[in-house]
């Protein structure tokens, strides 16, 4: 069963708030309106349909890593993409099977929260 997973990944390298990087991300297919940089830590938020969170995370990482000098944080032991709850920034378990609250399989909506003094960048393009 396909579900829509919402998660964040930490990114290193290119400045995610620079217009040139935003343009490259958009050309690579990144269309979620939430990317942030705060105190030298950068994150991208993804909303991605997949059968498993691990599949969604790998797909998102591959998309982001198409950009020159963007690297996505991975678990040092397993090599899996490290994913975090986009609101709390707590680590998410790739093997967890969240129960959706609506029949479309979408994950429940969560309130947006800003962390510190973030700079948010966005895209005018709709999600795929």
PDB file of C-alpha atoms in Angstrom:
ATOM      1  CA  UNK A   1       0.000   0.000   0.000  1.00  0.00           C
ATOM      2  CA  UNK A   2       1.397   3.380  -0.980  1.00  0.00           C
ATOM      3  CA  UNK A   3       1.402   6.109   1.649  1.00  0.00           C
ATOM      4  CA  UNK A   4       2.615   9.679   1.633  1.00  0.00           C
ATOM      5  CA  UNK A   5       5.471  10.135   4.079  1.00  0.00           C
ATOM      6  CA  UNK A   6       6.579  13.503   5.402  1.00  0.00           C
ATOM      7  CA  UNK A   7      10.126  13.678   6.696  1.00  0.00           C
ATOM      8  CA  UNK A   8      13.233  15.850   6.882  1.00  0.00           C
ATOM      9  CA  UNK A   9      16.797  15.036   5.927  1.00  0.00           C
ATOM     10  CA  UNK A  10      19.909  16.941   6.894  1.00  0.00           C
ATOM     11  CA  UNK A  11      21.965  18.253   3.997  1.00  0.00           C
ATOM     12  CA  UNK A  12      25.553  19.443   3.839  1.00  0.00           C
ATOM     13  CA  UNK A  13      27.542  21.276   1.234  1.00  0.00           C
ATOM     14  CA  UNK A  14      25.882  23.892  -0.949  1.00  0.00           C
ATOM     15  CA  UNK A  15      23.971  26.694   0.785  1.00  0.00           C
ATOM     16  CA  UNK A  16      20.277  25.733   0.553  1.00  0.00           C
ATOM     17  CA  UNK A  17      19.248  29.378   0.913  1.00  0.00           C
ATOM     18  CA  UNK A  18      21.259  30.578  -2.114  1.00  0.00           C
ATOM     19  CA  UNK A  19      19.129  31.338  -5.173  1.00  0.00           C
ATOM     20  CA  UNK A  20      21.397  29.280  -7.452  1.00  0.00           C
ATOM     21  CA  UNK A  21      21.006  26.202  -5.238  1.00  0.00           C
ATOM     22  CA  UNK A  22      17.224  26.701  -5.031  1.00  0.00           C
ATOM     23  CA  UNK A  23      17.079  26.795  -8.829  1.00  0.00           C
ATOM     24  CA  UNK A  24      19.159  23.615  -9.097  1.00  0.00           C
ATOM     25  CA  UNK A  25      16.940  21.856  -6.546  1.00  0.00           C
ATOM     26  CA  UNK A  26      13.831  22.845  -8.490  1.00  0.00           C
ATOM     27  CA  UNK A  27      15.350  21.610 -11.782  1.00  0.00           C
ATOM     28  CA  UNK A  28      16.176  18.292 -10.070  1.00  0.00           C
ATOM     29  CA  UNK A  29      12.529  17.928  -9.046  1.00  0.00           C
ATOM     30  CA  UNK A  30      12.589  19.153  -5.441  1.00  0.00           C
ATOM     31  CA  UNK A  31       9.309  21.016  -5.063  1.00  0.00           C
ATOM     32  CA  UNK A  32       8.498  20.962  -1.363  1.00  0.00           C
ATOM     33  CA  UNK A  33       8.241  24.513   0.013  1.00  0.00           C
ATOM     34  CA  UNK A  34      10.309  23.828   3.142  1.00  0.00           C
ATOM     35  CA  UNK A  35      14.049  23.939   3.216  1.00  0.00           C
ATOM     36  CA  UNK A  36      15.839  25.657   6.026  1.00  0.00           C
ATOM     37  CA  UNK A  37      19.232  26.626   7.316  1.00  0.00           C
ATOM     38  CA  UNK A  38      19.780  27.524  10.948  1.00  0.00           C
ATOM     39  CA  UNK A  39      23.045  27.878  12.849  1.00  0.00           C
ATOM     40  CA  UNK A  40      24.946  26.088  10.083  1.00  0.00           C
ATOM     41  CA  UNK A  41      22.547  23.116   9.991  1.00  0.00           C
ATOM     42  CA  UNK A  42      20.544  22.625   6.808  1.00  0.00           C
ATOM     43  CA  UNK A  43      17.483  20.467   6.263  1.00  0.00           C
ATOM     44  CA  UNK A  44      15.142  19.621   3.400  1.00  0.00           C
ATOM     45  CA  UNK A  45      11.556  18.540   4.015  1.00  0.00           C
ATOM     46  CA  UNK A  46      10.020  15.948   1.733  1.00  0.00           C
ATOM     47  CA  UNK A  47       6.484  14.722   1.197  1.00  0.00           C
ATOM     48  CA  UNK A  48       6.870  11.536  -0.792  1.00  0.00           C
ATOM     49  CA  UNK A  49       4.566   8.640  -1.748  1.00  0.00           C
ATOM     50  CA  UNK A  50       6.057   5.173  -1.311  1.00  0.00           C
ATOM     51  CA  UNK A  51       5.273   1.778   0.133  1.00  0.00           C
ATOM     52  CA  UNK A  52       7.901   2.184   2.863  1.00  0.00           C
ATOM     53  CA  UNK A  53       9.532   5.177   4.547  1.00  0.00           C
ATOM     54  CA  UNK A  54      12.950   3.778   3.612  1.00  0.00           C
ATOM     55  CA  UNK A  55      11.979   3.834  -0.088  1.00  0.00           C
ATOM     56  CA  UNK A  56      10.707   7.401   0.188  1.00  0.00           C
ATOM     57  CA  UNK A  57      13.913   8.493   1.948  1.00  0.00           C
ATOM     58  CA  UNK A  58      16.211   6.883  -0.642  1.00  0.00           C
ATOM     59  CA  UNK A  59      14.234   8.470  -3.478  1.00  0.00           C
ATOM     60  CA  UNK A  60      14.431  11.900  -1.842  1.00  0.00           C
ATOM     61  CA  UNK A  61      18.153  11.573  -1.137  1.00  0.00           C
ATOM     62  CA  UNK A  62      18.889  10.554  -4.725  1.00  0.00           C
ATOM     63  CA  UNK A  63      16.939  13.588  -5.958  1.00  0.00           C
ATOM     64  CA  UNK A  64      18.784  16.009  -3.673  1.00  0.00           C
ATOM     65  CA  UNK A  65      22.206  14.494  -4.305  1.00  0.00           C
ATOM     66  CA  UNK A  66      21.839  15.219  -8.042  1.00  0.00           C
ATOM     67  CA  UNK A  67      22.789  18.774  -7.087  1.00  0.00           C
ATOM     68  CA  UNK A  68      26.507  19.499  -7.105  1.00  0.00           C
ATOM     69  CA  UNK A  69      27.923  19.706  -3.594  1.00  0.00           C
ATOM     70  CA  UNK A  70      24.756  18.588  -1.773  1.00  0.00           C
ATOM     71  CA  UNK A  71      25.220  15.572   0.493  1.00  0.00           C
ATOM     72  CA  UNK A  72      22.473  13.965   2.533  1.00  0.00           C
ATOM     73  CA  UNK A  73      23.208  12.687   6.036  1.00  0.00           C
ATOM     74  CA  UNK A  74      23.214   8.906   6.352  1.00  0.00           C
ATOM     75  CA  UNK A  75      23.399   6.489   9.253  1.00  0.00           C
ATOM     76  CA  UNK A  76      27.101   5.684   9.665  1.00  0.00           C
ATOM     77  CA  UNK A  77      26.407   2.032  10.480  1.00  0.00           C
ATOM     78  CA  UNK A  78      23.806   1.091   7.898  1.00  0.00           C
ATOM     79  CA  UNK A  79      24.339   3.709   5.190  1.00  0.00           C
ATOM     80  CA  UNK A  80      20.580   4.392   5.206  1.00  0.00           C
ATOM     81  CA  UNK A  81      19.306   7.945   4.866  1.00  0.00           C
ATOM     82  CA  UNK A  82      18.814   9.493   8.304  1.00  0.00           C
ATOM     83  CA  UNK A  83      15.244  10.824   8.444  1.00  0.00           C
ATOM     84  CA  UNK A  84      13.664  13.119  11.004  1.00  0.00           C
ATOM     85  CA  UNK A  85      10.185  14.264  11.924  1.00  0.00           C
ATOM     86  CA  UNK A  86       9.777  17.633  10.138  1.00  0.00           C
ATOM     87  CA  UNK A  87       8.189  19.268  13.184  1.00  0.00           C
ATOM     88  CA  UNK A  88      10.105  17.914  16.168  1.00  0.00           C
ATOM     89  CA  UNK A  89      13.306  16.954  14.295  1.00  0.00           C
ATOM     90  CA  UNK A  90      13.324  13.696  16.263  1.00  0.00           C
ATOM     91  CA  UNK A  91      14.769  10.686  14.388  1.00  0.00           C
ATOM     92  CA  UNK A  92      12.203   8.516  12.594  1.00  0.00           C
ATOM     93  CA  UNK A  93      12.413   4.721  12.417  1.00  0.00           C
ATOM     94  CA  UNK A  94      12.688   3.560   8.798  1.00  0.00           C
ATOM     95  CA  UNK A  95      11.086   0.240   9.729  1.00  0.00           C
ATOM     96  CA  UNK A  96       8.095   1.776  11.524  1.00  0.00           C
ATOM     97  CA  UNK A  97       4.735   1.328   9.868  1.00  0.00           C
ATOM     98  CA  UNK A  98       2.726   4.455  10.698  1.00  0.00           C
ATOM     99  CA  UNK A  99      -1.027   4.156  10.595  1.00  0.00           C
ATOM    100  CA  UNK A 100      -2.605   6.784   8.365  1.00  0.00           C
ATOM    101  CA  UNK A 101      -5.653   8.640   9.618  1.00  0.00           C
ATOM    102  CA  UNK A 102      -7.449   9.017   6.316  1.00  0.00           C
ATOM    103  CA  UNK A 103      -8.369   6.588   3.529  1.00  0.00           C
ATOM    104  CA  UNK A 104      -5.941   8.147   1.004  1.00  0.00           C
ATOM    105  CA  UNK A 105      -2.996   6.827   2.979  1.00  0.00           C
ATOM    106  CA  UNK A 106      -1.612  10.296   3.684  1.00  0.00           C
ATOM    107  CA  UNK A 107       0.224  10.816   6.933  1.00  0.00           C
ATOM    108  CA  UNK A 108      -1.614  13.061   9.407  1.00  0.00           C
ATOM    109  CA  UNK A 109      -0.984  16.779   8.966  1.00  0.00           C
ATOM    110  CA  UNK A 110       1.195  18.365  11.593  1.00  0.00           C
ATOM    111  CA  UNK A 111       1.467  21.999  12.596  1.00  0.00           C
ATOM    112  CA  UNK A 112       4.490  23.817  11.226  1.00  0.00           C
ATOM    113  CA  UNK A 113       7.078  24.975  13.720  1.00  0.00           C
ATOM    114  CA  UNK A 114      10.115  27.121  13.123  1.00  0.00           C
ATOM    115  CA  UNK A 115      13.339  26.148  14.774  1.00  0.00           C
ATOM    116  CA  UNK A 116      15.381  29.123  15.923  1.00  0.00           C
ATOM    117  CA  UNK A 117      16.076  31.797  13.341  1.00  0.00           C
ATOM    118  CA  UNK A 118      15.582  29.774  10.191  1.00  0.00           C
ATOM    119  CA  UNK A 119      15.669  31.043   6.668  1.00  0.00           C
ATOM    120  CA  UNK A 120      13.042  29.229   4.631  1.00  0.00           C
ATOM    121  CA  UNK A 121      13.245  28.859   0.901  1.00  0.00           C
ATOM    122  CA  UNK A 122      10.381  27.761  -1.249  1.00  0.00           C
ATOM    123  CA  UNK A 123       9.260  26.674  -4.625  1.00  0.00           C
ATOM    124  CA  UNK A 124       6.280  27.920  -6.603  1.00  0.00           C
ATOM    125  CA  UNK A 125       5.958  24.484  -8.201  1.00  0.00           C
ATOM    126  CA  UNK A 126       3.369  21.977  -6.955  1.00  0.00           C
ATOM    127  CA  UNK A 127       4.385  18.651  -5.463  1.00  0.00           C
ATOM    128  CA  UNK A 128       4.646  15.775  -7.903  1.00  0.00           C
TER     129      UNK A 128
END
